[in-house]
Each structure stands twice: as C-alpha cells, then as structure tokens.
C-alpha cells in the first residue's frame, strides 16, 4: 500500500498516519508550525517553518483536530510524537511538493498553514480523503473497503505485534487509559496471556523439561 501511495498527493498522509497512529481528523488539522525539529544546541524542539528540514530528529505536536472547536478528542489526546525516518522523508518531500503547488496556484492559494490541504491550500474534506484513499488501496490490490482510519488500526497492530506495552500504545494513540485501547482495538491487540510461557521458553529452551 505504501508503494501504491507514492504517486498520490496522499502519500505523506498515509505514511504519517501509519507511522504515528494519529486520527484522521488530527491528520487533516495538522499545521506546519506543529511539525518540529530537535535542535541539540538549544535542547528544544523548533517549528520547521523557522528552522527547516536540515536536521536529524523531527516530531509532530498533535494538538488540533478537524472537530467542532478545533481541539483534539480529549485533553489526553494532546501529545508529541517523534517521527520515524520514513515519515520524516515523506514529510520533507511533501513540503517541497506543496511549495511547488503553492507557486502554481498563485493568488488562488489560501494559506491555512495546513500540512495536508487541497491544491489551493484549503482544508481537506473527509469524503475526498476517503475517495483518494480507496484509489490507493485498489491499486495496492487490497480492495476498496479500507478507510483512512484503518491506518490507525494497523499502527496499533504493528506496535502490539512488536511487543510494545499496551500502556505505551495507549499514550501513542492518545487514549485516556488502556481500557479504551483494549475496547476499541481488541482485534488488533496481540493476546499477552502467552507472554510468560514464551519468555520462559526463550530462557530455558523449548526442549527442556522439568
């Protein structure tokens, strides 16, 4: 799917969503001044709108959402997420592409400072995002039933499969507690009942018997 998304204007949207687990309404509301780079000399994060992309570490402030009032779903949903290298690369390329679109649009460009926007800078419509995403999944050969929120579900599955504690997953996806994560993503979370047995097998060896 990531390969199929490369030519699409939604490429960075897909990569960021899959790599961070942010909600679709959070992705649509993300602003460039909430994309930040770590400046070692200052020991703090600075907006890329001020310091650019020539740095090693980047993060996003997930403080806004495409909701009534513009805030995230809950206060707990406000979080800072460091970006993996794949997401950083996609965002850097997206920034360059958007600059070219802005230049092409000229006076028609409406600057809302949005990371993900239309060809003239206006906010993305959720329905249009879904349609574009369906074209990507169809091209990827996984059908047209997928929705953008599936990227968040996939993020939880990947984290769980890699043994990331549910407490950490809950923090990453902006849940108030693990009970919400368990209730919403019960099919994505890997059962942990076998963790003890697997750990002991690793230590003592599968073939040893007491």
mmCIF file of N, CA, C and O in Angstrom, residues 127-202:
data_model
loop_
_atom_site.group_PDB
_atom_site.id
_atom_site.type_symbol
_atom_site.label_atom_id
_atom_site.label_comp_id
_atom_site.label_asym_id
_atom_site.label_seq_id
_atom_site.Cartn_x
_atom_site.Cartn_y
_atom_site.Cartn_z
ATOM 1 N N UNK A 127 -14.579 13.253 3.046
ATOM 2 C CA UNK A 127 -15.096 12.375 1.989
ATOM 3 C C UNK A 127 -14.108 12.272 0.832
ATOM 4 O O UNK A 127 -13.913 11.192 0.259
ATOM 5 N N UNK A 128 -13.483 13.388 0.486
ATOM 6 C CA UNK A 128 -12.492 13.375 -0.594
ATOM 7 C C UNK A 128 -11.267 12.548 -0.219
ATOM 8 O O UNK A 128 -10.686 11.856 -1.056
ATOM 9 N N UNK A 129 -10.875 12.627 1.051
ATOM 10 C CA UNK A 129 -9.749 11.818 1.527
ATOM 11 C C UNK A 129 -10.083 10.340 1.400
ATOM 12 O O UNK A 129 -9.266 9.537 0.950
ATOM 13 N N UNK A 130 -11.307 9.984 1.777
ATOM 14 C CA UNK A 130 -11.722 8.578 1.685
ATOM 15 C C UNK A 130 -11.689 8.090 0.238
ATOM 16 O O UNK A 130 -11.247 6.970 -0.040
ATOM 17 N N UNK A 131 -12.165 8.913 -0.694
ATOM 18 C CA UNK A 131 -12.166 8.512 -2.099
ATOM 19 C C UNK A 131 -10.752 8.325 -2.633
ATOM 20 O O UNK A 131 -10.459 7.350 -3.334
ATOM 21 N N UNK A 132 -9.869 9.255 -2.284
ATOM 22 C CA UNK A 132 -8.483 9.142 -2.727
ATOM 23 C C UNK A 132 -7.805 7.923 -2.110
ATOM 24 O O UNK A 132 -7.012 7.234 -2.766
ATOM 25 N N UNK A 133 -8.133 7.657 -0.871
ATOM 26 C CA UNK A 133 -7.546 6.505 -0.180
ATOM 27 C C UNK A 133 -8.024 5.199 -0.809
ATOM 28 O O UNK A 133 -7.240 4.249 -0.945
ATOM 29 N N UNK A 134 -9.284 5.150 -1.223
ATOM 30 C CA UNK A 134 -9.811 3.951 -1.870
ATOM 31 C C UNK A 134 -9.074 3.668 -3.186
ATOM 32 O O UNK A 134 -8.844 2.507 -3.536
ATOM 33 N N UNK A 135 -8.708 4.720 -3.899
ATOM 34 C CA UNK A 135 -7.952 4.527 -5.136
ATOM 35 C C UNK A 135 -6.587 3.910 -4.843
ATOM 36 O O UNK A 135 -6.084 3.081 -5.613
ATOM 37 N N UNK A 136 -5.989 4.309 -3.717
ATOM 38 C CA UNK A 136 -4.691 3.755 -3.330
ATOM 39 C C UNK A 136 -4.817 2.280 -2.967
ATOM 40 O O UNK A 136 -4.022 1.448 -3.430
ATOM 41 N N UNK A 137 -5.806 1.943 -2.155
ATOM 42 C CA UNK A 137 -5.960 0.545 -1.728
ATOM 43 C C UNK A 137 -6.347 -0.353 -2.898
ATOM 44 O O UNK A 137 -5.934 -1.512 -2.960
ATOM 45 N N UNK A 138 -7.114 0.196 -3.832
ATOM 46 C CA UNK A 138 -7.471 -0.581 -5.028
ATOM 47 C C UNK A 138 -6.223 -0.866 -5.849
ATOM 48 O O UNK A 138 -6.008 -1.995 -6.309
ATOM 49 N N UNK A 139 -5.389 0.147 -6.027
ATOM 50 C CA UNK A 139 -4.138 -0.017 -6.767
ATOM 51 C C UNK A 139 -3.214 -1.001 -6.068
ATOM 52 O O UNK A 139 -2.470 -1.744 -6.714
ATOM 53 N N UNK A 140 -3.274 -1.027 -4.734
ATOM 54 C CA UNK A 140 -2.424 -1.931 -3.953
ATOM 55 C C UNK A 140 -2.930 -3.365 -3.968
ATOM 56 O O UNK A 140 -2.249 -4.275 -3.487
ATOM 57 N N UNK A 141 -4.136 -3.563 -4.514
ATOM 58 C CA UNK A 141 -4.690 -4.904 -4.610
ATOM 59 C C UNK A 141 -5.355 -5.415 -3.354
ATOM 60 O O UNK A 141 -5.530 -6.630 -3.178
ATOM 61 N N UNK A 142 -5.751 -4.496 -2.459
ATOM 62 C CA UNK A 142 -6.400 -4.932 -1.221
ATOM 63 C C UNK A 142 -7.866 -4.479 -1.164
ATOM 64 O O UNK A 142 -8.477 -4.470 -0.100
ATOM 65 N N UNK A 143 -8.403 -4.111 -2.320
ATOM 66 C CA UNK A 143 -9.819 -3.778 -2.387
ATOM 67 C C UNK A 143 -10.118 -2.324 -2.074
ATOM 68 O O UNK A 143 -9.212 -1.504 -1.902
ATOM 69 N N UNK A 144 -11.408 -2.016 -1.992
ATOM 70 C CA UNK A 144 -11.841 -0.634 -1.769
ATOM 71 C C UNK A 144 -12.645 -0.468 -0.481
ATOM 72 O O UNK A 144 -13.306 0.547 -0.287
ATOM 73 N N UNK A 145 -12.593 -1.456 0.378
ATOM 74 C CA UNK A 145 -13.354 -1.392 1.630
ATOM 75 C C UNK A 145 -12.587 -0.701 2.750
ATOM 76 O O UNK A 145 -13.155 -0.385 3.789
ATOM 77 N N UNK A 146 -11.303 -0.512 2.546
ATOM 78 C CA UNK A 146 -10.487 0.134 3.576
ATOM 79 C C UNK A 146 -10.851 1.605 3.706
ATOM 80 O O UNK A 146 -11.254 2.257 2.743
ATOM 81 N N UNK A 147 -10.689 2.129 4.920
ATOM 82 C CA UNK A 147 -10.900 3.545 5.193
ATOM 83 C C UNK A 147 -9.617 4.113 5.797
ATOM 84 O O UNK A 147 -8.796 3.361 6.337
ATOM 85 N N UNK A 148 -9.417 5.423 5.747
ATOM 86 C CA UNK A 148 -8.201 6.005 6.333
ATOM 87 C C UNK A 148 -7.973 5.607 7.790
ATOM 88 O O UNK A 148 -6.826 5.478 8.227
ATOM 89 N N UNK A 149 -9.047 5.389 8.542
ATOM 90 C CA UNK A 149 -8.873 5.024 9.952
ATOM 91 C C UNK A 149 -8.204 3.659 10.114
ATOM 92 O O UNK A 149 -7.695 3.335 11.199
ATOM 93 N N UNK A 150 -8.218 2.847 9.034
ATOM 94 C CA UNK A 150 -7.560 1.547 9.106
ATOM 95 C C UNK A 150 -6.061 1.710 9.325
ATOM 96 O O UNK A 150 -5.400 0.813 9.851
ATOM 97 N N UNK A 151 -5.507 2.848 8.945
ATOM 98 C CA UNK A 151 -4.084 3.091 9.154
ATOM 99 C C UNK A 151 -3.770 3.156 10.639
ATOM 100 O O UNK A 151 -2.719 2.689 11.091
ATOM 101 N N UNK A 152 -4.675 3.750 11.389
ATOM 102 C CA UNK A 152 -4.524 3.822 12.848
ATOM 103 C C UNK A 152 -4.631 2.427 13.456
ATOM 104 O O UNK A 152 -3.854 2.063 14.344
ATOM 105 N N UNK A 153 -5.570 1.642 12.959
ATOM 106 C CA UNK A 153 -5.718 0.270 13.432
ATOM 107 C C UNK A 153 -4.455 -0.538 13.125
ATOM 108 O O UNK A 153 -3.993 -1.324 13.952
ATOM 109 N N UNK A 154 -3.903 -0.319 11.924
ATOM 110 C CA UNK A 154 -2.688 -1.037 11.536
ATOM 111 C C UNK A 154 -1.520 -0.646 12.427
ATOM 112 O O UNK A 154 -0.689 -1.489 12.791
ATOM 113 N N UNK A 155 -1.441 0.630 12.787
ATOM 114 C CA UNK A 155 -0.382 1.097 13.688
ATOM 115 C C UNK A 155 -0.454 0.347 15.013
ATOM 116 O O UNK A 155 0.567 -0.129 15.528
ATOM 117 N N UNK A 156 -1.653 0.232 15.574
ATOM 118 C CA UNK A 156 -1.823 -0.478 16.841
ATOM 119 C C UNK A 156 -1.411 -1.936 16.694
ATOM 120 O O UNK A 156 -0.728 -2.496 17.565
ATOM 121 N N UNK A 157 -1.786 -2.569 15.578
ATOM 122 C CA UNK A 157 -1.420 -3.967 15.342
ATOM 123 C C UNK A 157 0.095 -4.140 15.290
ATOM 124 O O UNK A 157 0.653 -5.063 15.890
ATOM 125 N N UNK A 158 0.756 -3.234 14.565
ATOM 126 C CA UNK A 158 2.215 -3.318 14.440
ATOM 127 C C UNK A 158 2.891 -3.141 15.796
ATOM 128 O O UNK A 158 3.798 -3.895 16.166
ATOM 129 N N UNK A 159 2.452 -2.160 16.556
ATOM 130 C CA UNK A 159 3.033 -1.923 17.880
ATOM 131 C C UNK A 159 2.841 -3.143 18.787
ATOM 132 O O UNK A 159 3.761 -3.581 19.489
ATOM 133 N N UNK A 160 1.628 -3.682 18.754
ATOM 134 C CA UNK A 160 1.318 -4.834 19.601
ATOM 135 C C UNK A 160 2.133 -6.056 19.192
ATOM 136 O O UNK A 160 2.683 -6.762 20.033
ATOM 137 N N UNK A 161 2.234 -6.300 17.878
ATOM 138 C CA UNK A 161 2.992 -7.445 17.389
ATOM 139 C C UNK A 161 4.469 -7.354 17.748
ATOM 140 O O UNK A 161 5.156 -8.375 17.872
ATOM 141 N N UNK A 162 4.964 -6.133 17.906
ATOM 142 C CA UNK A 162 6.374 -5.933 18.258
ATOM 143 C C UNK A 162 6.599 -5.916 19.770
ATOM 144 O O UNK A 162 7.701 -5.620 20.234
ATOM 145 N N UNK A 163 5.561 -6.215 20.518
ATOM 146 C CA UNK A 163 5.707 -6.327 21.958
ATOM 147 C C UNK A 163 5.676 -5.018 22.722
ATOM 148 O O UNK A 163 6.066 -4.967 23.897
ATOM 149 N N UNK A 164 5.206 -3.943 22.089
ATOM 150 C CA UNK A 164 5.104 -2.661 22.783
ATOM 151 C C UNK A 164 4.000 -2.758 23.833
ATOM 152 O O UNK A 164 2.896 -3.198 23.527
ATOM 153 N N UNK A 165 4.262 -2.393 25.082
ATOM 154 C CA UNK A 165 3.258 -2.491 26.147
ATOM 155 C C UNK A 165 1.998 -1.694 25.811
ATOM 156 O O UNK A 165 2.074 -0.630 25.181
ATOM 157 N N UNK A 166 0.859 -2.198 26.245
ATOM 158 C CA UNK A 166 -0.405 -1.543 25.939
ATOM 159 C C UNK A 166 -0.463 -0.140 26.536
ATOM 160 O O UNK A 166 -1.098 0.759 25.976
ATOM 161 N N UNK A 167 0.217 0.078 27.667
ATOM 162 C CA UNK A 167 0.248 1.412 28.268
ATOM 163 C C UNK A 167 0.909 2.418 27.315
ATOM 164 O O UNK A 167 0.461 3.554 27.174
ATOM 165 N N UNK A 168 1.988 1.976 26.658
ATOM 166 C CA UNK A 168 2.684 2.841 25.708
ATOM 167 C C UNK A 168 1.831 3.077 24.467
ATOM 168 O O UNK A 168 1.764 4.200 23.953
ATOM 169 N N UNK A 169 1.171 2.019 23.991
ATOM 170 C CA UNK A 169 0.288 2.152 22.822
ATOM 171 C C UNK A 169 -0.818 3.150 23.113
ATOM 172 O O UNK A 169 -1.145 4.001 22.278
ATOM 173 N N UNK A 170 -1.399 3.068 24.314
ATOM 174 C CA UNK A 170 -2.468 3.991 24.698
ATOM 175 C C UNK A 170 -1.976 5.434 24.667
ATOM 176 O O UNK A 170 -2.681 6.332 24.199
ATOM 177 N N UNK A 171 -0.759 5.665 25.151
ATOM 178 C CA UNK A 171 -0.185 7.013 25.126
ATOM 179 C C UNK A 171 0.036 7.487 23.692
ATOM 180 O O UNK A 171 -0.248 8.646 23.348
ATOM 181 N N UNK A 172 0.545 6.608 22.842
ATOM 182 C CA UNK A 172 0.848 6.977 21.466
ATOM 183 C C UNK A 172 -0.402 7.358 20.674
ATOM 184 O O UNK A 172 -0.371 8.287 19.865
ATOM 185 N N UNK A 173 -1.491 6.632 20.903
ATOM 186 C CA UNK A 173 -2.712 6.908 20.138
ATOM 187 C C UNK A 173 -3.607 7.935 20.821
ATOM 188 O O UNK A 173 -4.668 8.289 20.302
ATOM 189 N N UNK A 174 -3.185 8.418 21.995
ATOM 190 C CA UNK A 174 -3.922 9.487 22.655
ATOM 191 C C UNK A 174 -5.146 9.052 23.417
ATOM 192 O O UNK A 174 -6.131 9.796 23.497
ATOM 193 N N UNK A 175 -5.110 7.849 24.003
ATOM 194 C CA UNK A 175 -6.228 7.381 24.818
ATOM 195 C C UNK A 175 -6.010 7.753 26.280
ATOM 196 O O UNK A 175 -4.874 7.830 26.744
ATOM 197 N N UNK A 176 -7.107 7.957 26.984
ATOM 198 C CA UNK A 176 -7.022 8.348 28.385
ATOM 199 C C UNK A 176 -6.513 7.209 29.264
ATOM 200 O O UNK A 176 -5.986 7.432 30.345
ATOM 201 N N UNK A 177 -6.665 5.974 28.818
ATOM 202 C CA UNK A 177 -6.207 4.828 29.583
ATOM 203 C C UNK A 177 -6.216 3.575 28.724
ATOM 204 O O UNK A 177 -6.716 3.581 27.590
ATOM 205 N N UNK A 178 -5.690 2.491 29.257
ATOM 206 C CA UNK A 178 -5.591 1.269 28.470
ATOM 207 C C UNK A 178 -6.949 0.622 28.215
ATOM 208 O O UNK A 178 -7.107 -0.116 27.250
ATOM 209 N N UNK A 179 -7.926 0.898 29.069
ATOM 210 C CA UNK A 179 -9.243 0.281 28.885
ATOM 211 C C UNK A 179 -9.879 0.711 27.569
ATOM 212 O O UNK A 179 -10.538 -0.080 26.889
ATOM 213 N N UNK A 180 -9.656 1.972 27.193
ATOM 214 C CA UNK A 180 -10.183 2.471 25.914
ATOM 215 C C UNK A 180 -9.481 1.770 24.764
ATOM 216 O O UNK A 180 -10.116 1.336 23.796
ATOM 217 N N UNK A 181 -8.172 1.638 24.858
ATOM 218 C CA UNK A 181 -7.396 0.966 23.816
ATOM 219 C C UNK A 181 -7.847 -0.478 23.666
ATOM 220 O O UNK A 181 -8.028 -0.970 22.546
ATOM 221 N N UNK A 182 -8.037 -1.155 24.784
ATOM 222 C CA UNK A 182 -8.460 -2.556 24.750
ATOM 223 C C UNK A 182 -9.846 -2.706 24.147
ATOM 224 O O UNK A 182 -10.112 -3.643 23.394
ATOM 225 N N UNK A 183 -10.724 -1.776 24.475
ATOM 226 C CA UNK A 183 -12.108 -1.860 23.978
ATOM 227 C C UNK A 183 -12.193 -1.581 22.486
ATOM 228 O O UNK A 183 -12.888 -2.275 21.745
ATOM 229 N N UNK A 184 -11.459 -0.563 22.034
ATOM 230 C CA UNK A 184 -11.546 -0.146 20.635
ATOM 231 C C UNK A 184 -10.728 -1.043 19.716
ATOM 232 O O UNK A 184 -11.139 -1.333 18.592
ATOM 233 N N UNK A 185 -9.570 -1.500 20.201
ATOM 234 C CA UNK A 185 -8.653 -2.239 19.338
ATOM 235 C C UNK A 185 -8.434 -3.678 19.796
ATOM 236 O O UNK A 185 -7.357 -4.238 19.601
ATOM 237 N N UNK A 186 -9.449 -4.276 20.362
ATOM 238 C CA UNK A 186 -9.293 -5.631 20.902
ATOM 239 C C UNK A 186 -8.874 -6.641 19.813
ATOM 240 O O UNK A 186 -8.169 -7.606 20.094
ATOM 241 N N UNK A 187 -9.307 -6.417 18.561
ATOM 242 C CA UNK A 187 -8.940 -7.336 17.488
ATOM 243 C C UNK A 187 -7.522 -7.094 16.983
ATOM 244 O O UNK A 187 -6.918 -7.973 16.383
ATOM 245 N N UNK A 188 -7.000 -5.877 17.230
ATOM 246 C CA UNK A 188 -5.655 -5.564 16.777
ATOM 247 C C UNK A 188 -4.583 -5.920 17.806
ATOM 248 O O UNK A 188 -3.425 -6.091 17.464
ATOM 249 N N UNK A 189 -4.980 -5.992 19.081
ATOM 250 C CA UNK A 189 -4.007 -6.233 20.133
ATOM 251 C C UNK A 189 -3.664 -7.711 20.235
ATOM 252 O O UNK A 189 -4.542 -8.568 20.282
ATOM 253 N N UNK A 190 -2.388 -7.975 20.279
ATOM 254 C CA UNK A 190 -1.925 -9.358 20.398
ATOM 255 C C UNK A 190 -2.168 -9.860 21.812
ATOM 256 O O UNK A 190 -1.808 -9.181 22.780
ATOM 257 N N UNK A 191 -2.778 -11.035 21.949
ATOM 258 C CA UNK A 191 -3.003 -11.569 23.300
ATOM 259 C C UNK A 191 -1.691 -11.707 24.061
ATOM 260 O O UNK A 191 -0.697 -12.175 23.505
ATOM 261 N N UNK A 192 -1.681 -11.310 25.327
ATOM 262 C CA UNK A 192 -0.448 -11.362 26.112
ATOM 263 C C UNK A 192 -0.438 -12.538 27.086
ATOM 264 O O UNK A 192 0.515 -12.716 27.822
ATOM 265 N N UNK A 193 -1.468 -13.368 27.068
ATOM 266 C CA UNK A 193 -1.560 -14.471 28.017
ATOM 267 C C UNK A 193 -0.411 -15.467 27.822
ATOM 268 O O UNK A 193 -0.009 -16.169 28.740
ATOM 269 N N UNK A 194 0.145 -15.516 26.583
ATOM 270 C CA UNK A 194 1.223 -16.460 26.300
ATOM 271 C C UNK A 194 2.605 -15.856 26.513
ATOM 272 O O UNK A 194 3.615 -16.534 26.336
ATOM 273 N N UNK A 195 2.660 -14.596 26.894
ATOM 274 C CA UNK A 195 3.949 -13.910 27.014
ATOM 275 C C UNK A 195 4.875 -14.582 28.025
ATOM 276 O O UNK A 195 6.068 -14.743 27.788
ATOM 277 N N UNK A 196 4.298 -14.983 29.155
ATOM 278 C CA UNK A 196 5.113 -15.618 30.188
ATOM 279 C C UNK A 196 5.723 -16.909 29.709
ATOM 280 O O UNK A 196 6.922 -17.161 29.902
ATOM 281 N N UNK A 197 4.925 -17.732 29.043
ATOM 282 C CA UNK A 197 5.420 -19.016 28.546
ATOM 283 C C UNK A 197 6.492 -18.811 27.486
ATOM 284 O O UNK A 197 7.532 -19.494 27.486
ATOM 285 N N UNK A 198 6.269 -17.877 26.578
ATOM 286 C CA UNK A 198 7.261 -17.617 25.533
ATOM 287 C C UNK A 198 8.579 -17.130 26.133
ATOM 288 O O UNK A 198 9.656 -17.520 25.669
ATOM 289 N N UNK A 199 8.474 -16.283 27.150
ATOM 290 C CA UNK A 199 9.675 -15.758 27.785
ATOM 291 C C UNK A 199 10.471 -16.865 28.457
ATOM 292 O O UNK A 199 11.701 -16.950 28.312
ATOM 293 N N UNK A 200 9.789 -17.738 29.179
ATOM 294 C CA UNK A 200 10.469 -18.825 29.866
ATOM 295 C C UNK A 200 11.051 -19.826 28.875
ATOM 296 O O UNK A 200 12.131 -20.392 29.103
ATOM 297 N N UNK A 201 10.351 -20.059 27.751
ATOM 298 C CA UNK A 201 10.894 -20.929 26.714
ATOM 299 C C UNK A 201 12.197 -20.366 26.149
ATOM 300 O O UNK A 201 13.132 -21.102 25.847
ATOM 301 N N UNK A 202 12.243 -19.053 26.014
ATOM 302 C CA UNK A 202 13.440 -18.407 25.498
ATOM 303 C C UNK A 202 14.616 -18.586 26.458
ATOM 304 O O UNK A 202 15.748 -18.836 26.055
#
